[in-house]
CSV table of C-alpha atoms in Angstrom, one decimal:
chain,number,residue,atom,x,y,z
A,1172,SER,CA,17.8,-116.3,41.4
A,1173,ILE,CA,17.0,-117.2,38.3
A,1174,ILE,CA,19.3,-120.2,38.9
A,1175,THR,CA,17.4,-121.5,41.6
A,1176,GLN,CA,14.1,-121.2,39.9
A,1177,LEU,CA,15.1,-123.3,37.1
A,1178,ALA,CA,16.6,-125.9,39.8
A,1179,ASP,CA,12.9,-125.1,41.2
A,1180,LEU,CA,11.3,-126.2,37.9
A,1181,PHE,CA,13.1,-129.6,37.1
A,1182,SER,CA,12.7,-130.8,40.4
A,1183,THR,CA,8.9,-130.0,40.4
A,1184,GLY,CA,7.1,-133.6,40.0
A,1185,SER,CA,10.3,-135.7,40.9
A,1186,LEU,CA,8.5,-137.0,43.5
A,1187,THR,CA,5.1,-137.0,42.3
A,1188,GLY,CA,2.9,-140.1,43.6
A,1189,ARG,CA,5.7,-140.8,46.1
A,1190,THR,CA,5.1,-140.6,50.6
A,1191,LEU,CA,8.1,-139.7,52.5
A,1192,LEU,CA,8.1,-140.0,55.9
A,1193,ILE,CA,10.2,-137.7,57.8
A,1194,THR,CA,11.7,-137.8,61.6
A,1195,ALA,CA,12.7,-134.3,62.6
A,1196,GLY,CA,13.9,-132.4,66.0
A,1197,PRO,CA,14.5,-134.1,69.4
A,1198,THR,CA,13.0,-136.5,71.4
A,1199,ARG,CA,13.1,-135.6,75.9
A,1200,GLU,CA,13.2,-138.8,78.2
A,1201,ALA,CA,11.5,-138.0,81.0
A,1202,ILE,CA,13.9,-138.7,84.3
A,1203,ASP,CA,11.0,-137.2,86.6
A,1204,PRO,CA,8.1,-135.1,86.2
A,1205,VAL,CA,10.5,-132.1,85.9
A,1206,ARG,CA,13.8,-133.1,84.6
A,1207,TYR,CA,14.7,-134.8,81.5
A,1208,LEU,CA,17.6,-136.1,78.7
A,1209,SER,CA,17.5,-134.7,75.2
A,1210,ASN,CA,19.8,-134.1,72.5
A,1211,HIS,CA,20.6,-130.8,71.0
A,1212,SER,CA,18.3,-130.9,67.7
A,1213,SER,CA,16.7,-127.6,66.2
A,1214,GLY,CA,14.7,-129.6,63.1
A,1215,LYS,CA,15.0,-127.1,61.5
A,1216,MET,CA,17.0,-129.8,58.8
A,1217,GLY,CA,13.9,-131.9,59.2
A,1218,PHE,CA,11.1,-129.3,58.6
A,1219,ALA,CA,13.5,-128.1,55.1
A,1220,LEU,CA,13.6,-131.0,53.8
A,1221,ALA,CA,9.6,-132.0,54.6
A,1222,GLU,CA,9.1,-128.2,52.4
A,1223,ALA,CA,11.6,-129.4,49.6
A,1224,ALA,CA,10.4,-132.9,49.1
A,1225,VAL,CA,6.7,-131.2,49.0
A,1226,GLU,CA,7.7,-128.3,46.2
A,1227,ALA,CA,8.9,-131.5,44.9
A,1228,GLY,CA,5.5,-133.3,44.5
A,1229,ALA,CA,5.6,-135.6,47.8
A,1230,ARG,CA,3.4,-136.7,49.9
A,1231,VAL,CA,4.8,-135.7,53.2
A,1232,ILE,CA,4.1,-137.0,56.7
A,1233,LEU,CA,6.9,-135.5,59.2
A,1234,VAL,CA,7.3,-136.7,62.9
A,1235,SER,CA,8.4,-133.9,65.1
A,1236,GLY,CA,10.0,-134.0,69.0
A,1237,PRO,CA,9.9,-130.7,70.6
A,1238,VAL,CA,10.7,-128.0,68.6
A,1239,ASN,CA,9.7,-124.5,68.0
A,1240,LEU,CA,9.1,-124.6,64.7
A,1241,ALA,CA,5.3,-123.8,62.2
A,1242,THR,CA,4.5,-127.2,60.0
A,1243,PRO,CA,5.8,-126.5,55.9
A,1244,ALA,CA,2.3,-126.4,53.8
A,1245,HIS,CA,1.1,-129.1,52.8
A,1246,VAL,CA,2.5,-131.7,55.6
A,1247,GLU,CA,1.1,-133.6,57.7
A,1248,ARG,CA,2.5,-133.5,61.3
A,1249,LEU,CA,2.2,-135.6,64.4
A,1250,ASP,CA,4.2,-134.3,67.6
A,1251,VAL,CA,5.8,-136.9,70.1
A,1252,VAL,CA,7.7,-136.2,73.0
A,1253,SER,CA,9.9,-139.6,73.5
A,1254,ALA,CA,11.5,-142.0,71.4
A,1255,GLN,CA,9.4,-144.5,72.0
A,1256,GLN,CA,6.4,-142.2,71.2
A,1257,MET,CA,8.6,-141.4,68.1
A,1258,ALA,CA,8.7,-145.1,67.5
A,1259,ALA,CA,5.6,-145.8,67.8
A,1260,ALA,CA,4.4,-142.7,65.4
A,1261,VAL,CA,6.7,-144.0,62.6
A,1262,ASP,CA,5.5,-147.3,63.0
A,1263,SER,CA,2.0,-146.3,62.3
A,1264,ARG,CA,2.7,-144.6,59.3
A,1265,ILE,CA,5.9,-146.1,57.7
A,1266,GLY,CA,3.1,-148.8,55.5
A,1267,GLU,CA,2.8,-146.0,53.6
A,1268,ALA,CA,6.3,-144.8,53.0
A,1269,ASP,CA,8.2,-144.8,49.5
A,1270,ILE,CA,11.1,-143.1,51.1
A,1271,PHE,CA,11.8,-142.7,55.2
A,1272,ILE,CA,14.2,-139.6,56.3
A,1273,ALA,CA,15.4,-140.0,59.8
A,1274,THR,CA,16.7,-136.8,60.5
A,1275,ALA,CA,15.4,-136.5,64.2
A,1276,ALA,CA,18.4,-136.4,67.2
A,1277,VAL,CA,16.5,-139.5,69.0
A,1278,ALA,CA,17.8,-140.4,72.7
A,1279,ASP,CA,19.8,-143.1,72.5
A,1280,TYR,CA,19.4,-143.7,76.0
A,1281,ARG,CA,16.0,-143.1,78.4
A,1282,PRO,CA,16.1,-143.2,82.4
A,1283,ARG,CA,15.4,-147.3,83.2
A,1284,GLN,CA,12.8,-145.7,85.8
A,1285,VAL,CA,10.7,-142.9,86.0
A,1286,PRO,CA,9.8,-142.0,89.7
A,1287,ALA,CA,5.8,-140.2,89.8
A,1288,GLU,CA,6.9,-137.8,91.7
A,1289,LYS,CA,10.4,-135.0,91.6
A,1290,ILE,CA,13.1,-136.8,92.7
A,1291,LYS,CA,14.3,-134.3,95.7
A,1292,LYS,CA,18.0,-133.0,96.0
A,1293,ASP,CA,19.2,-133.9,99.2
A,1294,GLN,CA,21.9,-136.4,98.2
A,1295,PRO,CA,24.9,-134.3,96.8
A,1296,GLN,CA,25.4,-136.7,94.1
A,1297,LEU,CA,22.9,-138.8,92.3
A,1298,THR,CA,23.4,-141.7,89.8
A,1299,LEU,CA,21.2,-142.6,86.2
A,1300,GLU,CA,20.8,-145.5,85.1
A,1301,LEU,CA,19.9,-145.8,81.4
A,1302,GLU,CA,18.9,-148.3,79.0
A,1303,LYS,CA,18.9,-148.2,75.3
A,1304,ASN,CA,15.7,-146.4,73.3
A,1305,PRO,CA,14.9,-148.5,70.1
A,1306,ASP,CA,16.7,-147.6,67.2
A,1307,ILE,CA,14.3,-146.7,64.7
A,1308,LEU,CA,15.6,-146.4,61.9
A,1309,ALA,CA,17.2,-150.1,61.7
A,1310,GLY,CA,13.7,-151.1,63.1
A,1311,VAL,CA,12.0,-149.2,59.5
A,1312,LYS,CA,14.9,-151.3,57.2
A,1313,GLN,CA,14.4,-154.9,59.0
A,1314,GLN,CA,10.6,-154.8,58.7
A,1315,HIS,CA,10.1,-152.6,55.9
A,1316,PRO,CA,13.4,-153.6,53.5
A,1317,GLY,CA,11.6,-152.4,50.9
A,1318,VAL,CA,11.5,-148.6,51.7
A,1319,PHE,CA,14.6,-146.4,50.9
A,1320,CYS,CA,15.7,-145.2,54.4
A,1321,VAL,CA,18.0,-142.1,54.9
A,1322,GLY,CA,19.9,-141.7,57.7
A,1323,PHE,CA,21.9,-139.1,59.2
A,1324,ALA,CA,24.6,-139.3,61.8
A,1325,ALA,CA,25.7,-136.5,63.8
A,1326,GLU,CA,29.2,-136.9,64.7
A,1327,THR,CA,32.2,-135.0,66.4
A,1328,THR,CA,35.0,-136.9,65.1
A,1329,ASP,CA,35.8,-139.4,62.6
A,1330,LEU,CA,32.7,-138.4,60.5
A,1331,GLU,CA,33.2,-141.2,57.4
A,1332,ARG,CA,34.1,-143.9,59.4
A,1333,TYR,CA,30.9,-143.7,61.4
A,1334,ALA,CA,28.5,-142.6,58.8
A,1335,ARG,CA,29.5,-145.3,56.4
A,1336,ALA,CA,29.4,-148.0,59.6
A,1337,LYS,CA,26.2,-146.5,60.2
A,1338,LEU,CA,25.1,-147.2,56.4
A,1339,ASP,CA,26.6,-151.2,56.6
A,1340,ASP,CA,25.4,-151.9,60.0
A,1341,LYS,CA,22.0,-150.7,59.5
A,1342,ARG,CA,21.6,-151.4,55.5
A,1343,LEU,CA,20.3,-147.9,54.7
A,1344,GLU,CA,20.3,-146.6,51.1
A,1345,MET,CA,22.3,-143.4,52.2
A,1346,VAL,CA,23.5,-141.3,54.7
A,1347,VAL,CA,23.6,-137.8,55.4
A,1348,ALA,CA,26.4,-136.4,58.3
A,1349,ASN,CA,28.1,-133.6,59.5
A,1350,LEU,CA,29.9,-132.4,62.0
A,1351,VAL,CA,29.0,-131.0,65.2
A,1352,GLY,CA,30.0,-129.3,68.2
A,1353,SER,CA,33.3,-126.8,68.0
A,1354,ALA,CA,35.2,-129.4,65.7
A,1355,THR,CA,35.8,-127.4,63.2
A,1356,PRO,CA,35.2,-123.0,62.9
A,1357,GLU,CA,33.1,-124.1,60.1
A,1358,THR,CA,31.1,-126.1,61.8
A,1359,GLU,CA,30.6,-124.9,64.9
A,1360,GLY,CA,27.3,-123.7,66.1
A,1361,THR,CA,25.5,-126.3,63.7
A,1362,PHE,CA,22.5,-126.7,66.3
A,1363,GLY,CA,20.0,-124.4,66.1
A,1364,SER,CA,22.3,-122.8,63.5
A,1365,GLU,CA,20.7,-121.6,59.8
A,1366,THR,CA,23.4,-123.6,58.2
A,1367,ASN,CA,25.2,-126.4,57.9
A,1368,VAL,CA,28.0,-128.8,55.8
A,1369,LEU,CA,26.7,-131.9,54.7
A,1370,GLN,CA,28.5,-135.2,53.4
A,1371,VAL,CA,26.3,-137.6,51.3
A,1372,PHE,CA,27.1,-141.2,51.9
A,1373,TRP,CA,25.8,-144.4,49.9
A,1374,PRO,CA,27.0,-147.7,48.6
A,1375,GLY,CA,30.1,-147.0,46.2
A,1376,GLY,CA,29.5,-143.6,46.4
A,1377,GLU,CA,29.2,-140.0,48.1
A,1378,THR,CA,28.9,-136.0,47.8
A,1379,HIS,CA,29.3,-133.1,49.7
A,1380,LEU,CA,27.2,-130.3,49.8
A,1381,PRO,CA,29.1,-127.3,51.3
A,1382,LEU,CA,28.3,-124.6,53.5
A,1383,ALA,CA,25.0,-123.2,53.3
A,1384,PRO,CA,21.2,-122.4,54.4
A,1385,LYS,CA,19.2,-125.2,55.1
A,1386,GLY,CA,16.6,-124.2,53.3
A,1387,GLN,CA,18.9,-125.1,50.6
A,1388,LEU,CA,21.0,-127.5,51.5
A,1389,ALA,CA,17.5,-129.2,51.9
A,1390,ARG,CA,16.7,-128.3,48.0
A,1391,GLN,CA,20.2,-129.9,46.9
A,1392,LEU,CA,19.5,-132.9,48.9
A,1393,ILE,CA,16.1,-134.5,47.6
A,1394,PRO,CA,17.6,-134.6,44.1
A,1395,VAL,CA,20.7,-136.7,45.2
A,1396,ILE,CA,18.4,-138.6,47.1
A,1397,VAL,CA,15.9,-138.9,44.2
A,1398,SER,CA,18.4,-139.9,41.9
A,1399,ARG,CA,19.6,-142.7,44.1
A,1400,TYR,CA,16.1,-143.8,44.9
A,1401,GLU,CA,15.3,-144.2,40.8
A,1402,GLN,CA,18.9,-146.3,40.7
A,1403,ARG,CA,17.4,-148.6,43.3
A,1404,ASP,CA,16.8,-151.5,41.5
A,1405,MET,CA,19.6,-150.8,39.6
A,1406,THR,CA,22.4,-151.4,41.9
B,333,SER,CA,-10.5,-103.6,80.7
B,334,ILE,CA,-11.1,-100.2,82.2
B,335,ILE,CA,-10.4,-102.6,86.0
B,336,THR,CA,-6.8,-103.3,84.6
B,337,GLN,CA,-6.1,-99.9,83.1
B,338,LEU,CA,-6.9,-98.5,86.3
B,339,ALA,CA,-5.0,-101.3,88.1
B,340,ASP,CA,-2.2,-100.5,86.0
B,341,LEU,CA,-2.5,-96.9,87.1
B,342,PHE,CA,-2.6,-97.8,90.4
B,343,SER,CA,0.7,-100.1,90.6
B,344,THR,CA,2.1,-97.7,88.2
B,345,GLY,CA,5.7,-96.6,90.3
B,346,SER,CA,5.5,-98.8,92.8
B,347,LEU,CA,8.9,-100.2,91.8
B,348,THR,CA,10.3,-96.5,90.8
B,349,GLY,CA,14.1,-96.2,91.8
B,350,ARG,CA,14.6,-100.1,92.3
B,351,THR,CA,16.0,-103.3,90.5
B,352,LEU,CA,15.0,-106.5,90.3
B,353,LEU,CA,17.5,-109.3,88.9
B,354,ILE,CA,15.2,-112.2,87.5
B,355,THR,CA,16.1,-115.1,86.6
B,356,ALA,CA,13.9,-117.6,84.4
B,357,GLY,CA,13.8,-120.4,81.9
B,358,PRO,CA,15.7,-123.8,82.4
B,359,THR,CA,19.3,-124.4,82.6
B,360,ARG,CA,21.1,-126.8,80.4
B,361,GLU,CA,23.6,-129.6,81.6
B,362,ALA,CA,26.1,-130.9,78.9
B,363,ILE,CA,26.5,-135.0,79.0
B,364,ASP,CA,28.6,-134.8,76.0
B,365,PRO,CA,28.5,-132.0,72.9
B,366,VAL,CA,25.5,-134.0,71.8
B,367,ARG,CA,23.5,-134.9,75.0
B,368,TYR,CA,22.4,-132.6,77.8
B,369,LEU,CA,20.0,-132.8,81.2
B,370,SER,CA,17.9,-130.2,81.3
B,371,ASN,CA,13.9,-129.2,83.4
B,372,HIS,CA,10.7,-128.7,82.2
B,373,SER,CA,10.3,-124.7,81.5
B,374,SER,CA,9.4,-122.4,79.7
B,375,GLY,CA,10.9,-119.1,80.5
B,376,LYS,CA,7.1,-118.0,80.4
B,377,MET,CA,6.8,-116.8,84.2
B,378,GLY,CA,9.6,-115.1,84.5
B,379,PHE,CA,9.6,-113.2,81.4
B,380,ALA,CA,5.7,-111.9,82.7
B,381,LEU,CA,7.5,-111.3,86.0
B,382,ALA,CA,10.4,-108.6,83.7
B,383,GLU,CA,7.8,-107.2,81.8
B,384,ALA,CA,4.9,-106.3,84.9
B,385,ALA,CA,8.3,-105.0,87.3
B,386,VAL,CA,8.9,-102.7,84.4
B,387,GLU,CA,5.6,-101.5,84.2
B,388,ALA,CA,5.9,-100.9,88.0
B,389,GLY,CA,8.9,-98.9,87.2
B,390,ALA,CA,11.5,-101.2,88.1
B,391,ARG,CA,14.8,-101.6,86.4
B,392,VAL,CA,14.8,-105.4,85.1
B,393,ILE,CA,17.9,-107.0,84.7
B,394,LEU,CA,16.5,-111.0,83.3
B,395,VAL,CA,19.2,-113.3,83.1
B,396,SER,CA,17.7,-116.1,81.0
B,397,GLY,CA,18.4,-119.8,80.4
B,398,PRO,CA,17.8,-121.4,76.6
B,399,VAL,CA,14.0,-120.0,75.8
B,400,ASN,CA,12.0,-119.2,72.9
B,401,LEU,CA,10.4,-115.7,74.0
B,402,ALA,CA,11.0,-111.7,73.3
B,403,THR,CA,13.1,-109.9,75.4
B,404,PRO,CA,10.2,-107.5,77.1
B,405,ALA,CA,10.8,-103.5,76.2
B,406,HIS,CA,13.5,-101.6,78.3
B,407,VAL,CA,14.7,-105.2,79.9
B,408,GLU,CA,18.4,-106.0,80.1
B,409,ARG,CA,18.3,-109.9,79.1
B,410,LEU,CA,21.4,-112.1,79.7
B,411,ASP,CA,21.6,-115.3,78.1
B,412,VAL,CA,23.3,-118.4,79.8
B,413,VAL,CA,23.0,-122.2,79.0
B,414,SER,CA,24.2,-124.0,81.9
B,415,ALA,CA,23.5,-123.4,86.0
B,416,GLN,CA,27.5,-122.3,86.6
B,417,GLN,CA,26.6,-119.8,84.0
B,418,MET,CA,23.7,-118.8,85.3
B,419,ALA,CA,25.0,-118.4,89.1
B,420,ALA,CA,28.8,-116.3,87.3
B,421,ALA,CA,25.6,-114.1,85.5
B,422,VAL,CA,23.5,-113.5,88.7
B,423,ASP,CA,26.8,-112.9,90.6
B,424,SER,CA,28.3,-110.4,88.3
B,425,ARG,CA,24.6,-108.7,89.0
B,426,ILE,CA,23.1,-109.1,92.6
B,427,GLY,CA,25.2,-106.0,94.0
B,428,GLU,CA,23.0,-104.2,92.0
B,429,ALA,CA,19.6,-105.3,92.8
B,430,ASP,CA,17.4,-104.6,95.4
B,431,ILE,CA,15.0,-107.7,94.1
B,432,PHE,CA,16.1,-110.9,93.7
B,433,ILE,CA,13.0,-113.0,92.1
B,434,ALA,CA,14.6,-116.8,91.3
B,435,THR,CA,11.7,-118.3,88.9
B,436,ALA,CA,14.4,-120.4,87.0
B,437,ALA,CA,13.9,-124.6,87.1
B,438,VAL,CA,17.5,-124.4,87.5
B,439,ALA,CA,18.7,-128.2,86.7
B,440,ASP,CA,20.2,-129.3,90.3
B,441,TYR,CA,22.7,-132.0,88.9
B,442,ARG,CA,25.1,-131.6,86.5
B,443,PRO,CA,26.8,-134.8,84.9
B,444,ARG,CA,30.2,-135.2,86.5
B,445,GLN,CA,32.6,-135.6,83.8
B,446,VAL,CA,31.6,-134.6,80.1
B,447,PRO,CA,33.8,-136.3,77.6
B,448,ALA,CA,34.7,-134.2,74.7
B,449,GLU,CA,33.3,-136.0,72.2
B,450,LYS,CA,29.5,-137.8,71.6
B,451,ILE,CA,29.2,-140.7,73.6
B,452,LYS,CA,28.8,-143.9,71.7
B,453,LYS,CA,26.2,-146.1,72.1
B,454,ASP,CA,27.7,-149.2,71.8
B,455,GLN,CA,26.5,-149.9,75.5
B,456,PRO,CA,22.9,-151.4,76.2
B,457,GLN,CA,23.2,-149.8,79.5
B,458,LEU,CA,24.9,-146.7,80.4
B,459,THR,CA,25.2,-144.9,84.0
B,460,LEU,CA,25.5,-141.0,84.3
B,461,GLU,CA,27.1,-139.9,87.9
B,462,LEU,CA,25.7,-136.7,88.3
B,463,GLU,CA,27.1,-134.1,90.8
B,464,LYS,CA,25.1,-131.0,92.7
B,465,ASN,CA,25.1,-127.8,90.8
B,466,PRO,CA,24.9,-124.2,93.4
B,467,ASP,CA,22.2,-123.3,94.4
B,468,ILE,CA,21.9,-119.9,93.4
B,469,LEU,CA,19.2,-118.3,95.6
B,470,ALA,CA,20.8,-119.8,99.0
B,471,GLY,CA,24.5,-118.5,97.6
B,472,VAL,CA,22.4,-115.1,96.9
B,473,LYS,CA,20.7,-115.4,100.4
B,474,GLN,CA,24.0,-116.2,102.0
B,475,GLN,CA,26.4,-113.4,100.5
B,476,HIS,CA,23.6,-110.6,100.3
B,477,PRO,CA,21.2,-110.8,103.9
B,478,GLY,CA,20.0,-107.7,102.5
B,479,VAL,CA,18.2,-108.4,99.0
B,480,PHE,CA,14.8,-109.6,99.1
B,481,CYS,CA,14.8,-112.9,97.8
B,482,VAL,CA,11.5,-114.4,96.1
B,483,GLY,CA,12.0,-118.0,95.4
B,484,PHE,CA,10.0,-120.3,93.2
B,485,ALA,CA,8.7,-124.2,93.8
B,486,ALA,CA,7.8,-126.2,91.3
B,487,GLU,CA,6.6,-129.7,93.2
B,488,THR,CA,4.2,-132.4,92.3
B,489,THR,CA,2.8,-133.3,95.8
B,490,ASP,CA,3.0,-131.7,99.3
B,491,LEU,CA,3.2,-128.4,97.8
B,492,GLU,CA,2.8,-126.0,100.8
B,493,ARG,CA,4.9,-128.5,103.1
B,494,TYR,CA,7.5,-128.2,100.6
B,495,ALA,CA,7.0,-124.6,100.2
B,496,ARG,CA,7.8,-124.0,103.7
B,497,ALA,CA,10.9,-125.4,104.4
B,498,LYS,CA,12.4,-123.8,100.8
B,499,LEU,CA,11.1,-120.5,103.1
B,500,ASP,CA,12.7,-121.3,106.1
B,501,ASP,CA,15.9,-123.2,105.1
B,502,LYS,CA,17.0,-120.3,103.1
B,503,ARG,CA,15.7,-117.6,105.2
B,504,LEU,CA,13.6,-116.1,101.9
B,505,GLU,CA,11.6,-113.4,101.6
B,506,MET,CA,8.8,-115.0,99.8
B,507,VAL,CA,8.4,-118.4,98.0
B,508,VAL,CA,5.7,-118.8,95.2
B,509,ALA,CA,4.4,-122.2,94.9
B,510,ASN,CA,3.1,-124.1,91.8
B,511,LEU,CA,2.1,-127.7,91.7
B,512,VAL,CA,3.4,-129.4,88.2
B,513,GLY,CA,2.9,-132.4,86.1
B,514,SER,CA,-0.8,-134.2,86.0
B,515,ALA,CA,-1.2,-133.8,89.8
B,516,THR,CA,-4.7,-132.3,89.2
B,517,PRO,CA,-6.5,-131.6,86.2
B,518,GLU,CA,-6.3,-127.9,87.3
B,519,THR,CA,-2.4,-127.7,86.6
B,520,GLU,CA,-2.0,-130.6,84.0
B,521,GLY,CA,0.3,-128.6,81.3
B,522,THR,CA,1.8,-126.2,83.7
B,523,PHE,CA,5.2,-126.4,81.5
B,524,GLY,CA,4.4,-124.4,78.5
B,525,SER,CA,0.8,-123.3,79.3
B,526,GLU,CA,-0.2,-120.3,79.3
B,527,THR,CA,-1.9,-120.6,82.5
B,528,ASN,CA,-1.4,-121.2,86.5
B,529,VAL,CA,-2.5,-121.5,89.5
B,530,LEU,CA,-0.1,-119.9,92.5
B,531,GLN,CA,0.2,-120.2,96.3
B,532,VAL,CA,2.6,-117.5,97.9
B,533,PHE,CA,4.1,-118.2,101.2
B,534,TRP,CA,5.9,-115.2,103.7
B,535,PRO,CA,7.1,-115.8,107.2
B,536,GLY,CA,3.2,-115.6,108.8
B,537,GLY,CA,1.5,-115.5,105.9
B,538,GLU,CA,0.1,-116.5,102.6
B,539,THR,CA,-2.2,-115.9,99.7
B,540,HIS,CA,-3.2,-117.8,96.5
B,541,LEU,CA,-3.9,-116.9,93.0
B,542,PRO,CA,-6.3,-118.6,91.2
B,543,LEU,CA,-6.0,-120.2,87.5
B,544,ALA,CA,-5.5,-116.9,85.0
B,545,PRO,CA,-2.6,-116.2,82.3
B,546,LYS,CA,0.9,-116.2,83.5
B,547,GLY,CA,0.7,-112.4,82.3
B,548,GLN,CA,-2.2,-111.5,84.8
B,549,LEU,CA,-0.8,-113.6,87.5
B,550,ALA,CA,2.7,-111.9,87.2
B,551,ARG,CA,0.9,-108.2,87.2
B,552,GLN,CA,-0.7,-109.8,90.5
B,553,LEU,CA,2.7,-110.8,92.4
B,554,ILE,CA,4.4,-107.9,91.5
B,555,PRO,CA,2.1,-105.3,93.9
B,556,VAL,CA,2.3,-108.8,96.7
B,557,ILE,CA,6.0,-108.2,96.6
B,558,VAL,CA,6.3,-104.7,96.4
B,559,SER,CA,3.8,-104.7,100.0
B,560,ARG,CA,6.1,-107.5,101.7
B,561,TYR,CA,9.2,-105.2,100.3
B,562,GLU,CA,7.4,-102.4,101.8
B,563,GLN,CA,7.2,-104.1,105.4
B,564,ARG,CA,10.3,-106.0,105.1
B,565,ASP,CA,12.2,-103.5,108.3
B,566,MET,CA,9.0,-104.0,110.3
B,567,THR,CA,8.7,-107.8,110.5
């Protein structure tokens, strides 16, 4: 539509000269050579944001877990599998970034021990001992406090409370939150779906992006990020 | 090539009047609304077999876990997520089948309890209690002993020993086995790859299908299955 085209014109160039590092998709944590733990995540929101950021003039580095998505034009993509690999990839490129957007659904835990051979299924029960994965976003903010950090929060309940806690605990500039699972009919099927509803929180403010295709939400979110980024030294 | 076209001509019709039920892909076992356990499996081998069976004249019902593959022409596809859903789908259609080919990488275990809300990551460690999933193939053979049953075995070591044990324990007509993981350079990247190497075992015999594209392997495997199927009452 003409409105969208005008919006495009206005947003074009707002990120010229800036580098964005974006993570997307799930991670997979090996249990053994054939089994793994993962999180539901299609990667669509992160890929849509990468595309929208390029449209706004940014240089974009996209670190992606295993997804079935084509790389948007002019985006540099690094593929990883596990949370530890994603942390290493981010660590290797964060020095170039002005803005870090962590959309990836990183597995919080990984199996403590990973046998070299397939676990046989002789036992009626099995106990998996898990340990924490590195918190990639918290690590970036601690070691690179100057980078403008946007976190994502997928919650099944108490969305605002958890999103605000994440914002404060990790001292982020912004948290983009959405309800997942079948918490409401509106959000049912968020994983893998083409649409989403987003609640955006920053210190002292928030905005709501109603149900829309992920590509459209990404184009709405980029100006919100740019606006907060440009005010970053004034708050 | 002309050879392939001739091979097609010869195989055409060998399964006319027969119904094949094929399972394919991984299953996903919910840990909570955002996390799950799964197995590496692209589903490509099962989909290739479905296509090759249709070419040989069969009616094919394909029960598939979550994969990113197009349904082959003339194949009836039922999509499932968990092992229990796959077992129910197979149970509902096995009565129509002459031949059952279980290529799916069914999760052997599922979390014993699945909380309705996302598990928070406050704990440095987490213990997951798992319990056995139904053994779909063993169940089919027990309840429908007349169905010609072909199992698949993906092993990281001792391929023949495990494949022969599966053949005997479940009283199957055939087991198709392949090494997975990085056990040998030849098999590295079997998961999701376009090629594979197969070892086929039946009571008293075996054959080897060397490295080839999965579509080609499927077209080689169907005549092996048909040959054994036609001799089933003579052994």
